[in-house]
Backbone as numpy.savetxt, mean C-alpha at the origin, in Angstrom:
# Nx Ny Nz CAx CAy CAz Cx Cy Cz
-4.26 -8.24 -11.07 -5.25 -8.07 -9.95 -4.46 -7.94 -8.61
-4.67 -6.84 -7.99 -3.97 -6.46 -6.72 -4.93 -6.62 -5.53
-4.59 -7.47 -4.62 -5.43 -7.70 -3.47 -5.32 -6.53 -2.51
-6.36 -5.76 -2.36 -6.37 -4.53 -1.54 -6.33 -4.85 -0.05
-5.20 -4.55 0.62 -4.98 -4.95 2.01 -5.02 -6.43 2.16
-4.60 -7.18 1.16 -4.73 -8.60 1.13 -6.12 -8.99 0.73
-6.53 -10.22 0.97 -7.86 -10.64 0.63 -8.81 -10.14 1.74
-9.01 -8.82 1.75 -9.61 -8.16 2.90 -11.16 -8.28 2.94
-11.78 -8.81 1.89 -13.20 -9.11 1.97 -13.45 -10.33 2.81
-12.51 -11.28 2.76 -12.67 -12.55 3.45 -11.89 -12.69 4.74
-10.81 -11.99 4.84 -9.97 -12.08 6.04 -9.65 -10.67 6.54
-9.16 -10.58 7.76 -8.89 -9.24 8.36 -7.82 -8.52 7.57
-8.13 -7.31 7.16 -7.22 -6.54 6.29 -5.85 -6.33 6.94
-4.88 -6.27 6.03 -3.46 -5.97 6.39 -2.92 -6.89 7.46
-3.27 -8.16 7.37 -2.69 -9.18 8.31 -1.99 -10.24 7.42
-1.26 -11.07 8.12 -0.58 -12.20 7.46 -1.63 -13.13 6.89
-2.77 -13.27 7.56 -3.82 -14.16 7.10 -4.39 -13.65 5.76
-4.63 -12.37 5.69 -5.16 -11.78 4.38 -4.19 -11.88 3.27
-2.93 -11.72 3.57 -1.89 -11.79 2.53 -1.82 -13.21 2.01
-1.70 -14.17 2.92 -1.62 -15.59 2.54 -2.82 -16.00 1.70
-4.01 -15.60 2.17 -5.21 -16.00 1.43 -5.27 -15.41 0.08
-4.78 -14.14 -0.09 -4.68 -13.54 -1.45 -3.85 -14.35 -2.40
-2.66 -14.81 -1.91 -1.81 -15.56 -2.76 -2.48 -16.93 -3.14
-3.16 -17.56 -2.12 -3.89 -18.82 -2.40 -4.95 -18.61 -3.46
-5.57 -17.43 -3.51 -6.66 -17.13 -4.46 -6.15 -16.72 -5.80
-4.83 -16.56 -5.94 -4.23 -16.28 -7.25 -3.94 -14.78 -7.53
-3.93 -13.97 -6.55 -3.62 -12.56 -6.78 -2.30 -12.34 -7.42
-2.14 -11.34 -8.27 -0.83 -11.03 -8.89 -0.02 -10.25 -7.90
-0.66 -9.49 -7.01 0.07 -8.70 -6.02 -0.77 -8.48 -4.81
-0.18 -8.09 -3.75 -0.84 -7.72 -2.51 -0.52 -6.26 -2.18
-1.46 -5.47 -1.83 -1.22 -4.11 -1.40 -1.26 -4.03 0.09
-0.26 -3.37 0.73 -0.22 -3.24 2.20 0.10 -1.81 2.54
-0.47 -1.33 3.68 -0.28 0.05 4.12 0.71 0.10 5.26
1.58 1.09 5.32 2.59 1.13 6.31 2.63 2.49 7.08
2.95 2.37 8.36 3.29 3.51 9.24 4.53 3.19 10.00
5.16 4.23 10.51 6.38 4.05 11.37 5.93 4.21 12.83
6.30 3.25 13.64 5.95 3.30 15.12 6.90 4.25 15.80
6.62 4.49 17.06 7.45 5.39 17.85 8.90 4.91 17.98
9.06 3.56 18.01 10.40 2.94 18.08 10.96 2.59 16.69
10.43 3.23 15.70 10.94 3.15 14.31 10.86 1.75 13.69
9.78 1.06 13.96 9.46 -0.20 13.33 8.34 0.06 12.30
8.45 -0.64 11.15 7.46 -0.42 10.10 6.28 -1.35 10.30
5.13 -0.77 10.62 3.94 -1.56 10.97 2.96 -1.50 9.79
2.25 -2.62 9.56 1.28 -2.72 8.46 -0.12 -2.44 9.04
-0.67 -1.29 8.68 -1.99 -0.90 9.12 -2.50 0.21 8.24
-3.80 0.19 8.02 -4.35 1.20 7.12 -4.54 2.56 7.81
-5.04 2.57 9.00 -5.35 3.82 9.67 -4.18 4.33 10.50
-4.17 5.61 10.81 -3.12 6.19 11.66 -3.28 5.72 13.12
-4.45 5.22 13.48 -4.61 4.60 14.82 -5.23 3.24 14.71
-5.32 2.58 15.80 -5.68 1.11 15.79 -7.10 0.84 16.21
-7.92 1.89 16.35 -9.25 1.76 16.96 -10.20 0.85 16.11
-10.24 1.08 14.81 -11.25 0.41 13.98 -11.03 -1.09 13.91
-9.81 -1.54 13.87 -9.60 -2.97 13.78 -9.34 -3.71 15.09
-8.93 -2.94 16.12 -8.61 -3.61 17.35 -9.59 -3.24 18.50
-10.24 -2.11 18.35 -11.17 -1.63 19.39 -10.39 -0.93 20.48
-9.10 -0.77 20.33 -8.28 -0.02 21.30 -7.55 1.06 20.54
-7.60 2.26 21.03 -7.14 3.43 20.28 -5.70 3.84 20.62
-4.80 3.33 19.82 -3.41 3.78 19.90 -3.03 4.46 18.61
-2.38 5.60 18.70 -1.83 6.26 17.52 -0.47 5.62 17.19
-0.30 5.10 16.00 0.84 4.28 15.73 2.16 5.05 15.87
2.24 6.27 15.37 3.51 6.98 15.48 3.88 7.37 16.88
2.90 7.29 17.78 3.18 7.64 19.20 3.30 6.39 20.08
3.29 5.18 19.51 3.25 3.95 20.26 4.39 3.06 19.82
5.04 2.40 20.81 6.09 1.43 20.52 5.48 0.14 19.93
6.23 -0.51 19.15 5.79 -1.66 18.41 5.41 -2.82 19.34
6.08 -3.00 20.50 5.69 -4.11 21.38 4.26 -3.96 21.89
3.83 -2.68 22.11 2.44 -2.46 22.52 1.45 -2.73 21.39
1.84 -2.24 20.20 1.01 -2.48 18.99 0.82 -4.00 18.71
1.87 -4.73 18.95 1.82 -6.16 18.64 0.97 -6.96 19.64
0.62 -6.37 20.72 -0.26 -7.05 21.72 -1.73 -7.00 21.28
-2.06 -6.19 20.31 -3.46 -5.97 19.90 -3.99 -7.09 19.06
-5.24 -7.43 19.21 -5.92 -8.42 18.34 -6.62 -7.66 17.23
-6.16 -7.84 15.98 -6.74 -7.13 14.87 -7.44 -8.13 13.89
-7.74 -9.31 14.44 -8.47 -10.30 13.65 -9.89 -10.55 14.02
-10.21 -10.40 15.31 -11.55 -10.71 15.83 -12.63 -9.82 15.30
-12.29 -8.55 14.89 -13.28 -7.65 14.31 -13.90 -8.21 13.02
-13.14 -9.06 12.38 -13.60 -9.70 11.11 -14.34 -11.01 11.41
-13.75 -11.82 12.23 -14.36 -13.14 12.54 -13.59 -13.77 13.77
-14.31 -14.51 14.51 -13.67 -15.16 15.64 -12.61 -16.16 15.16
-12.75 -16.58 13.92 -11.81 -17.47 13.27 -10.42 -16.90 13.30
-10.36 -15.57 13.23 -9.07 -14.89 13.10 -8.63 -14.20 14.40
-9.18 -14.63 15.46 -8.82 -14.09 16.79 -7.29 -14.27 16.99
-6.63 -13.21 17.41 -5.22 -13.29 17.73 -4.31 -12.83 16.63
-4.85 -12.43 15.41 -4.04 -11.87 14.36 -3.41 -10.62 14.87
-2.15 -10.41 14.60 -1.43 -9.19 15.07 -1.22 -8.23 13.94
-0.96 -6.94 14.28 -0.49 -6.02 13.31 0.88 -6.45 12.86
1.09 -6.78 11.59 2.37 -7.34 11.14 3.47 -6.30 11.06
4.66 -6.73 11.24 5.81 -5.91 10.76 5.87 -6.09 9.24
6.34 -5.12 8.59 6.43 -5.20 7.10 7.19 -6.50 6.67
8.25 -6.78 7.42 9.00 -7.98 6.99 8.16 -9.23 6.97
7.24 -9.34 7.82 6.40 -10.52 7.87 5.49 -10.67 6.65
5.04 -9.51 6.19 4.20 -9.56 4.94 5.16 -9.89 3.75
6.31 -9.30 3.68 7.27 -9.59 2.64 7.55 -11.09 2.52
7.70 -11.68 3.68 8.01 -13.11 3.78 6.94 -14.03 3.25
5.74 -13.50 3.05 4.66 -14.32 2.44 4.67 -14.30 0.90
5.42 -13.34 0.32 5.31 -13.11 -1.09 5.97 -14.19 -1.94
5.23 -14.94 -2.72 5.82 -16.03 -3.54 6.72 -15.48 -4.69
7.53 -16.27 -5.19 8.43 -15.89 -6.29 7.56 -15.47 -7.47
7.90 -14.40 -8.10 7.20 -13.91 -9.30 6.01 -13.02 -8.96
5.66 -12.85 -7.69 4.61 -11.97 -7.29 5.13 -10.64 -6.75
4.24 -9.68 -6.63 4.69 -8.36 -6.21 3.98 -7.92 -4.90
4.71 -7.13 -4.15 4.15 -6.47 -2.98 4.05 -4.98 -3.26
2.84 -4.41 -3.21 2.61 -2.99 -3.37 2.55 -2.36 -1.99
3.47 -1.44 -1.74 3.57 -0.84 -0.41 3.06 0.61 -0.46
1.96 0.84 0.22 1.44 2.21 0.32 1.98 2.91 1.55
2.67 3.98 1.37 3.30 4.70 2.44 2.24 5.66 2.96
1.68 5.38 4.16 0.66 6.22 4.76 1.19 7.34 5.57
2.45 7.15 6.05 3.09 8.24 6.82 3.81 9.11 5.80
4.92 9.75 6.23 5.68 10.62 5.35 7.06 10.05 5.08
7.94 10.92 4.54 9.24 10.47 4.13 10.13 10.07 5.29
9.75 10.33 6.49 10.56 9.87 7.66 10.75 8.39 7.77
9.89 7.63 7.04 9.97 6.18 7.10 11.05 5.70 6.18
11.48 6.46 5.22 12.30 5.93 4.14 13.66 5.34 4.53
14.37 5.95 5.47 15.63 5.29 5.92 15.48 3.89 6.46
14.34 3.70 7.13 14.04 2.41 7.77 13.52 1.44 6.71
12.75 1.96 5.78 12.21 1.18 4.69 13.29 0.73 3.79
14.30 1.57 3.54 15.43 1.20 2.67 16.21 0.05 3.31
16.37 0.06 4.60 17.08 -1.00 5.23 16.37 -2.34 5.10
15.06 -2.29 5.26 14.25 -3.54 5.10 14.26 -4.03 3.68
13.99 -3.15 2.75 13.88 -3.56 1.34 15.22 -4.04 0.78
16.29 -3.43 1.16 17.59 -3.84 0.67 18.01 -5.28 1.13
17.41 -5.75 2.22 17.70 -7.09 2.68 16.93 -8.13 1.84
16.01 -7.72 0.99 15.21 -8.65 0.11 15.40 -8.41 -1.38
16.09 -7.38 -1.75 16.05 -6.90 -3.17 16.38 -7.90 -4.22
17.11 -8.96 -3.86 17.54 -9.89 -4.91 16.41 -10.82 -5.39
15.46 -11.07 -4.56 14.49 -12.09 -4.91 13.03 -11.65 -4.69
12.80 -10.36 -4.43 11.46 -9.84 -4.21 11.15 -8.63 -5.15
9.84 -8.53 -5.48 9.44 -7.41 -6.31 8.61 -6.47 -5.49
8.94 -5.19 -5.58 8.24 -4.14 -4.84 7.76 -3.02 -5.72
6.63 -2.45 -5.34 6.09 -1.30 -5.90 5.68 -0.33 -4.82
5.90 1.00 -4.99 5.56 1.92 -3.95 4.52 2.92 -4.38
3.60 3.23 -3.50 2.52 4.24 -3.83 2.29 5.14 -2.63
1.86 6.35 -2.89 1.49 7.27 -1.82 0.64 8.39 -2.37
-0.30 8.89 -1.52 -1.11 10.04 -1.86 -0.32 11.32 -1.76
0.73 11.35 -0.94 1.48 12.61 -0.79 2.53 12.70 -1.87
2.47 13.76 -2.63 3.35 13.81 -3.80 4.84 13.94 -3.38
5.12 14.71 -2.34 6.50 14.84 -1.93 7.04 13.49 -1.42
6.20 12.77 -0.70 6.62 11.43 -0.18 6.97 10.49 -1.28
6.10 10.37 -2.30 6.38 9.46 -3.38 7.56 9.94 -4.23
7.76 11.17 -4.34 8.91 11.76 -5.05 10.19 11.34 -4.32
10.16 11.52 -3.01 11.33 11.13 -2.21 11.54 9.60 -2.26
10.43 8.87 -2.28 10.56 7.40 -2.37 11.28 7.00 -3.68
10.92 7.64 -4.77 11.55 7.33 -6.08 13.07 7.59 -6.05
13.46 8.66 -5.35 14.87 8.94 -5.22 15.58 7.87 -4.38
14.88 7.41 -3.33 15.44 6.36 -2.49 15.48 4.98 -3.14
14.51 4.72 -4.03 14.41 3.41 -4.66 14.29 3.63 -6.19
15.34 4.09 -6.84 15.25 4.40 -8.26 14.96 3.19 -9.21
15.22 1.96 -8.68 15.03 0.79 -9.50 13.63 0.21 -9.41
12.85 0.73 -8.42 11.46 0.20 -8.27 10.40 1.21 -8.75
9.31 0.63 -9.20 8.23 1.49 -9.74 7.55 2.21 -8.61
7.22 3.49 -8.85 6.57 4.32 -7.88 5.39 5.05 -8.54
4.25 5.10 -7.86 3.03 5.66 -8.41 2.41 6.65 -7.39
1.97 7.82 -7.94 1.27 8.77 -7.09 -0.21 8.39 -7.11
-0.79 8.33 -5.95 -2.26 8.10 -5.72 -3.02 9.37 -5.74
-4.19 9.35 -6.32 -5.00 10.60 -6.33 -6.47 10.23 -6.45
-7.34 10.94 -5.70 -8.80 10.69 -5.81 -9.53 11.98 -6.04
-8.85 13.09 -6.32 -9.46 14.38 -6.47 -9.07 14.92 -7.87
-10.08 15.27 -8.67 -9.88 15.65 -10.04 -9.06 16.99 -10.10
-9.38 17.88 -9.24 -8.66 19.20 -9.28 -7.19 19.02 -8.92
-6.92 18.16 -7.96 -5.51 17.91 -7.54 -4.78 17.14 -8.65
-5.48 16.24 -9.34 -4.88 15.55 -10.47 -4.49 16.55 -11.53
-5.38 17.48 -11.83 -5.11 18.49 -12.87 -3.90 19.33 -12.52
-3.78 19.60 -11.21 -2.67 20.49 -10.71 -1.33 19.78 -10.80
-1.32 18.48 -10.52 -0.03 17.79 -10.39 0.35 16.89 -11.51
-0.53 16.57 -12.49 -0.27 15.56 -13.46 1.01 15.86 -14.28
1.27 17.13 -14.50 2.45 17.50 -15.29 3.77 17.28 -14.48
3.65 17.16 -13.19 4.85 16.96 -12.31 5.27 15.50 -12.21
4.40 14.60 -12.59 4.65 13.16 -12.38 5.87 12.66 -13.10
6.01 12.98 -14.42 7.15 12.56 -15.19 8.41 13.18 -14.69
8.35 14.47 -14.31 9.53 15.16 -13.79 10.10 14.56 -12.52
9.16 13.94 -11.75 9.63 13.27 -10.48 10.16 11.85 -10.78
10.09 11.43 -12.05 10.64 10.10 -12.36 9.70 8.99 -12.09
8.43 9.29 -11.75 7.43 8.27 -11.40 7.03 7.48 -12.63
6.68 6.25 -12.41 6.17 5.41 -13.56 4.77 5.71 -13.97
3.97 6.23 -13.01 2.56 6.47 -13.39 1.75 6.97 -12.20
0.45 6.87 -12.39 -0.56 7.36 -11.44 -1.56 6.29 -11.17
-2.04 6.19 -9.98 -3.14 5.31 -9.58 -4.26 6.19 -9.09
-5.38 6.06 -9.78 -6.51 6.95 -9.54 -7.75 6.22 -9.00
-8.53 6.90 -8.19 -9.86 6.43 -7.86 -10.65 6.33 -9.13
-11.27 5.17 -9.34 -11.93 4.93 -10.67 -12.99 5.97 -11.01
-13.54 6.64 -9.98 -14.60 7.60 -10.27 -14.13 8.84 -11.05
-12.80 9.14 -11.01 -12.34 10.31 -11.75 -11.65 9.93 -13.03
-11.76 8.67 -13.45 -11.18 8.26 -14.71 -12.23 8.34 -15.84
-11.93 9.11 -16.85 -12.72 9.13 -18.07 -11.79 9.12 -19.25
-12.34 9.18 -20.47 -11.48 9.05 -21.66 -10.45 10.19 -21.73
-10.85 11.38 -21.36 -9.90 12.50 -21.39 -8.72 12.25 -20.42
-9.03 11.85 -19.24 -7.95 11.60 -18.25 -7.02 10.51 -18.75
-7.64 9.42 -19.22 -6.85 8.26 -19.64 -5.93 8.62 -20.83
-6.51 9.42 -21.77 -5.73 9.85 -22.93 -4.57 10.77 -22.54
-4.82 11.62 -21.59 -3.76 12.58 -21.15 -2.63 11.82 -20.50
-2.98 10.83 -19.68 -1.91 10.06 -19.03 -1.13 9.19 -20.00
-1.83 8.68 -21.03 -1.15 7.92 -22.11 -0.19 8.81 -22.90
-0.66 10.07 -23.22 0.17 11.00 -23.95 1.40 11.40 -23.17
1.36 11.35 -21.86 2.51 11.64 -21.05 3.42 10.37 -20.85
3.06 9.28 -21.50 3.78 8.03 -21.45 3.89 7.49 -20.05
2.76 7.65 -19.27 2.73 7.15 -17.89 1.75 5.97 -17.86
1.92 5.15 -16.91 1.04 4.01 -16.59 -0.14 4.46 -15.74
-1.28 3.84 -15.93 -2.50 4.17 -15.17 -3.01 2.96 -14.43
-3.13 3.09 -13.15 -3.77 2.04 -12.33 -5.00 2.62 -11.63
-5.78 1.76 -11.01 -6.95 2.23 -10.29 -7.31 1.29 -9.17
-8.11 1.80 -8.27 -8.67 1.02 -7.11 -10.07 1.46 -6.83
-10.84 0.83 -6.03 -11.01 -0.57 -5.89 -12.26 -0.93 -6.69
-12.06 -1.53 -7.80 -13.16 -1.73 -8.74 -13.72 -3.14 -8.52
-14.85 -3.23 -7.84 -15.50 -4.50 -7.54 -16.64 -4.83 -8.46
-16.97 -3.91 -9.38 -18.07 -4.15 -10.33 -17.45 -4.50 -11.74
-17.72 -5.65 -12.28 -17.12 -6.02 -13.59 -17.48 -5.01 -14.71
-18.70 -4.51 -14.74 -19.04 -3.56 -15.79 -18.21 -2.33 -15.68
-17.96 -1.83 -14.41 -17.15 -0.64 -14.22 -15.73 -0.94 -14.61
-15.28 -2.15 -14.36 -13.91 -2.55 -14.74 -13.75 -2.54 -16.22
-14.77 -2.93 -17.00 -14.74 -2.90 -18.44 -14.70 -1.49 -18.95
-15.43 -0.62 -18.30 -15.47 0.76 -18.71 -14.07 1.36 -18.65
Protein backbone atom coordinates (compact mmCIF):
# COMPACT_ATOMS: atom_id res chain seq x y z
CA UNK A 1 0.00 0.00 0.00
CA UNK A 2 1.60 3.22 -1.23
CA UNK A 3 0.43 6.47 0.38
CA UNK A 4 -0.28 8.84 -2.52
CA UNK A 5 1.46 12.17 -1.74
CA UNK A 6 1.60 10.83 1.81
CA UNK A 7 -1.61 10.43 3.82
CA UNK A 8 -3.11 13.12 1.62
CA UNK A 9 -6.75 12.44 2.45
CA UNK A 10 -6.10 13.43 6.06
CA UNK A 11 -3.11 15.78 5.88
CA UNK A 12 -1.86 18.32 3.32
CA UNK A 13 -0.36 16.46 0.37
CA UNK A 14 3.38 16.22 -0.19
CA UNK A 15 4.30 17.64 3.21
CA UNK A 16 6.32 16.28 6.10
CA UNK A 17 3.05 15.99 8.03
CA UNK A 18 1.43 13.77 5.39
CA UNK A 19 4.53 11.57 5.14
CA UNK A 20 4.78 11.07 8.89
CA UNK A 21 1.07 10.32 9.18
CA UNK A 22 1.34 7.72 6.40
CA UNK A 23 4.06 5.89 8.29
CA UNK A 24 2.02 6.06 11.50
CA UNK A 25 -0.93 4.51 9.65
CA UNK A 26 1.20 1.61 8.43
CA UNK A 27 1.86 2.45 4.78
CA UNK A 28 4.44 0.29 3.03
CA UNK A 29 5.66 3.28 1.02
CA UNK A 30 5.07 6.97 0.48
CA UNK A 31 4.88 8.54 -2.98
CA UNK A 32 6.23 12.08 -3.40
CA UNK A 33 6.38 14.35 -6.45
CA UNK A 34 9.46 16.42 -7.27
CA UNK A 35 10.45 19.48 -9.29
CA UNK A 36 13.74 21.36 -9.60
CA UNK A 37 13.70 24.97 -8.41
CA UNK A 38 15.48 27.83 -10.15
CA UNK A 39 18.43 27.46 -7.75
CA UNK A 40 18.59 23.69 -8.35
CA UNK A 41 16.97 22.48 -5.14
CA UNK A 42 14.67 19.46 -5.31
CA UNK A 43 11.24 20.52 -4.08
CA UNK A 44 8.36 18.20 -3.20
CA UNK A 45 5.18 19.42 -4.90
CA UNK A 46 2.63 17.87 -7.23
CA UNK A 47 1.91 20.82 -9.51
CA UNK A 48 4.32 22.84 -11.62
CA UNK A 49 3.13 25.92 -9.71
CA UNK A 50 2.17 26.59 -6.10
CA UNK A 51 -1.26 28.15 -6.56
CA UNK A 52 -3.52 25.23 -5.61
CA UNK A 53 -1.96 24.46 -2.24
CA UNK A 54 -0.62 27.89 -1.20
CA UNK A 55 -2.95 30.37 -2.90
CA UNK A 56 0.13 32.13 -4.29
CA UNK A 57 1.16 31.42 -7.85
CA UNK A 58 4.86 30.72 -8.23
CA UNK A 59 6.22 28.51 -11.02
CA UNK A 60 8.68 26.20 -9.28
CA UNK A 61 11.32 26.02 -11.99
CA UNK A 62 11.37 29.84 -12.20
CA UNK A 63 11.52 30.45 -8.43
CA UNK A 64 14.33 30.12 -5.89
CA UNK A 65 13.85 27.70 -3.04
CA UNK A 66 13.99 30.34 -0.31
CA UNK A 67 10.89 32.00 -1.80
CA UNK A 68 9.10 28.67 -2.17
CA UNK A 69 9.88 27.80 1.44
CA UNK A 70 8.10 30.90 2.70
CA UNK A 71 4.75 29.59 1.42
CA UNK A 72 2.13 27.99 3.66
CA UNK A 73 0.96 24.76 2.00
CA UNK A 74 -0.89 23.37 5.02
CA UNK A 75 -3.73 25.80 5.67
CA UNK A 76 -5.62 24.84 2.49
CA UNK A 77 -6.24 21.46 4.13
CA UNK A 78 -6.86 22.53 7.71
CA UNK A 79 -5.94 25.30 10.13
CA UNK A 80 -4.31 22.52 12.12
CA UNK A 81 -1.59 22.34 9.47
CA UNK A 82 -0.93 26.05 9.11
CA UNK A 83 2.72 26.73 8.44
CA UNK A 84 3.57 23.48 6.65
CA UNK A 85 6.24 24.21 4.07
CA UNK A 86 7.04 22.77 0.66
CA UNK A 87 9.65 20.20 1.70
CA UNK A 88 13.07 19.64 0.27
CA UNK A 89 13.33 16.03 -0.89
CA UNK A 90 15.88 15.35 1.84
CA UNK A 91 13.31 16.20 4.49
CA UNK A 92 10.88 13.61 3.18
CA UNK A 93 13.65 11.02 2.92
CA UNK A 94 14.52 11.64 6.55
CA UNK A 95 11.01 10.53 7.60
CA UNK A 96 11.32 7.08 5.99
CA UNK A 97 11.57 4.29 8.59
CA UNK A 98 13.89 1.33 8.12
CA UNK A 99 12.38 -1.26 5.81
CA UNK A 100 10.00 1.21 4.13
CA UNK A 101 10.24 2.70 0.65
CA UNK A 102 10.01 6.17 -0.85
CA UNK A 103 8.50 6.31 -4.33
CA UNK A 104 9.76 9.43 -6.11
CA UNK A 105 7.71 10.69 -9.03
CA UNK A 106 9.78 12.93 -11.28
CA UNK A 107 7.40 15.63 -12.48
CA UNK A 108 10.04 17.67 -14.29
CA UNK A 109 12.51 16.26 -16.80
CA UNK A 110 15.96 14.68 -16.85
CA UNK A 111 17.56 17.99 -15.85
CA UNK A 112 16.91 17.03 -12.22
CA UNK A 113 18.96 13.83 -12.37
CA UNK A 114 22.45 15.17 -11.51
CA UNK A 115 21.03 16.84 -8.40
CA UNK A 116 18.87 13.84 -7.56
CA UNK A 117 21.87 11.53 -7.83
CA UNK A 118 23.78 13.64 -5.32
CA UNK A 119 20.90 13.50 -2.84
CA UNK A 120 20.17 9.79 -3.27
CA UNK A 121 23.81 8.74 -3.05
CA UNK A 122 24.07 10.30 0.38
CA UNK A 123 21.36 7.89 1.63
CA UNK A 124 21.86 4.78 -0.48
CA UNK A 125 23.16 2.52 2.28
CA UNK A 126 20.07 2.53 4.46
CA UNK A 127 17.14 3.82 2.37
CA UNK A 128 14.97 2.20 -0.29
CA UNK A 129 13.96 4.21 -3.35
CA UNK A 130 11.71 3.65 -6.36
CA UNK A 131 11.43 6.06 -9.29
CA UNK A 132 8.43 6.74 -11.53
CA UNK A 133 7.62 9.19 -14.33
CA UNK A 134 5.03 9.74 -17.05
CA UNK A 135 7.74 10.85 -19.48
CA UNK A 136 9.32 7.80 -21.09
CA UNK A 137 12.63 9.50 -21.86
CA UNK A 138 12.91 10.80 -18.31
CA UNK A 139 12.32 7.41 -16.70
CA UNK A 140 14.71 5.77 -19.18
CA UNK A 141 17.39 8.30 -18.24
CA UNK A 142 16.59 7.72 -14.57
CA UNK A 143 17.21 3.99 -14.91
CA UNK A 144 20.61 4.71 -16.45
CA UNK A 145 21.39 7.06 -13.57
CA UNK A 146 20.15 4.63 -10.88
CA UNK A 147 20.63 1.10 -12.29
CA UNK A 148 20.27 -0.51 -8.85
CA UNK A 149 16.86 1.01 -8.11
CA UNK A 150 13.49 0.01 -9.54
CA UNK A 151 12.02 2.35 -12.16
CA UNK A 152 8.47 2.33 -13.55
CA UNK A 153 6.86 4.15 -16.43
CA UNK A 154 3.52 5.79 -15.58
CA UNK A 155 0.71 5.78 -18.12
CA UNK A 156 -2.98 6.69 -18.15
CA UNK A 157 -3.68 6.50 -21.89
CA UNK A 158 -4.47 3.20 -23.57
CA UNK A 159 -3.15 4.24 -26.99
CA UNK A 160 0.12 5.48 -25.50
CA UNK A 161 0.46 2.25 -23.54
CA UNK A 162 0.02 0.23 -26.73
CA UNK A 163 2.64 2.37 -28.47
CA UNK A 164 5.32 2.14 -25.76
CA UNK A 165 4.77 -1.15 -23.94
CA UNK A 166 7.31 -3.01 -26.06
CA UNK A 167 9.96 -0.39 -25.21
CA UNK A 168 9.76 -0.85 -21.44
CA UNK A 169 11.95 -3.95 -21.19
CA UNK A 170 14.48 -2.50 -23.60
CA UNK A 171 14.88 0.51 -21.35
CA UNK A 172 15.67 -1.81 -18.44
CA UNK A 173 12.60 -0.75 -16.47
CA UNK A 174 11.11 -3.08 -13.87
CA UNK A 175 7.54 -2.43 -14.92
CA UNK A 176 4.62 -0.13 -15.56
CA UNK A 177 2.25 1.75 -13.27
CA UNK A 178 -1.14 2.33 -14.87
CA UNK A 179 -4.28 4.26 -14.16
CA UNK A 180 -6.62 1.50 -12.98
CA UNK A 181 -9.26 2.46 -15.56
CA UNK A 182 -7.12 1.12 -18.44
CA UNK A 183 -6.27 -2.19 -16.76
CA UNK A 184 -8.14 -5.23 -18.04
CA UNK A 185 -7.24 -8.91 -18.38
CA UNK A 186 -5.63 -8.40 -21.78
CA UNK A 187 -3.38 -5.60 -20.54
CA UNK A 188 -2.45 -7.48 -17.37
CA UNK A 189 -1.65 -10.65 -19.34
CA UNK A 190 0.49 -8.76 -21.83
CA UNK A 191 2.51 -7.13 -19.06
CA UNK A 192 2.96 -10.51 -17.37
CA UNK A 193 4.12 -12.10 -20.64
CA UNK A 194 6.76 -9.38 -20.92
CA UNK A 195 7.94 -10.35 -17.41
CA UNK A 196 7.21 -6.86 -16.12
CA UNK A 197 5.66 -5.74 -12.84
CA UNK A 198 2.30 -3.98 -12.81
CA UNK A 199 1.30 -1.27 -10.34
CA UNK A 200 -1.68 1.04 -10.28
CA UNK A 201 -3.05 4.21 -8.69
CA UNK A 202 -5.29 5.50 -6.94
CA UNK A 203 -7.73 2.72 -6.12
CA UNK A 204 -9.94 3.83 -3.23
CA UNK A 205 -12.75 1.35 -3.88
CA UNK A 206 -12.18 -2.15 -2.42
CA UNK A 207 -14.29 -3.85 -5.12
CA UNK A 208 -12.24 -2.17 -7.84
CA UNK A 209 -9.07 -3.21 -6.03
CA UNK A 210 -10.22 -6.83 -6.08
CA UNK A 211 -10.99 -6.62 -9.80
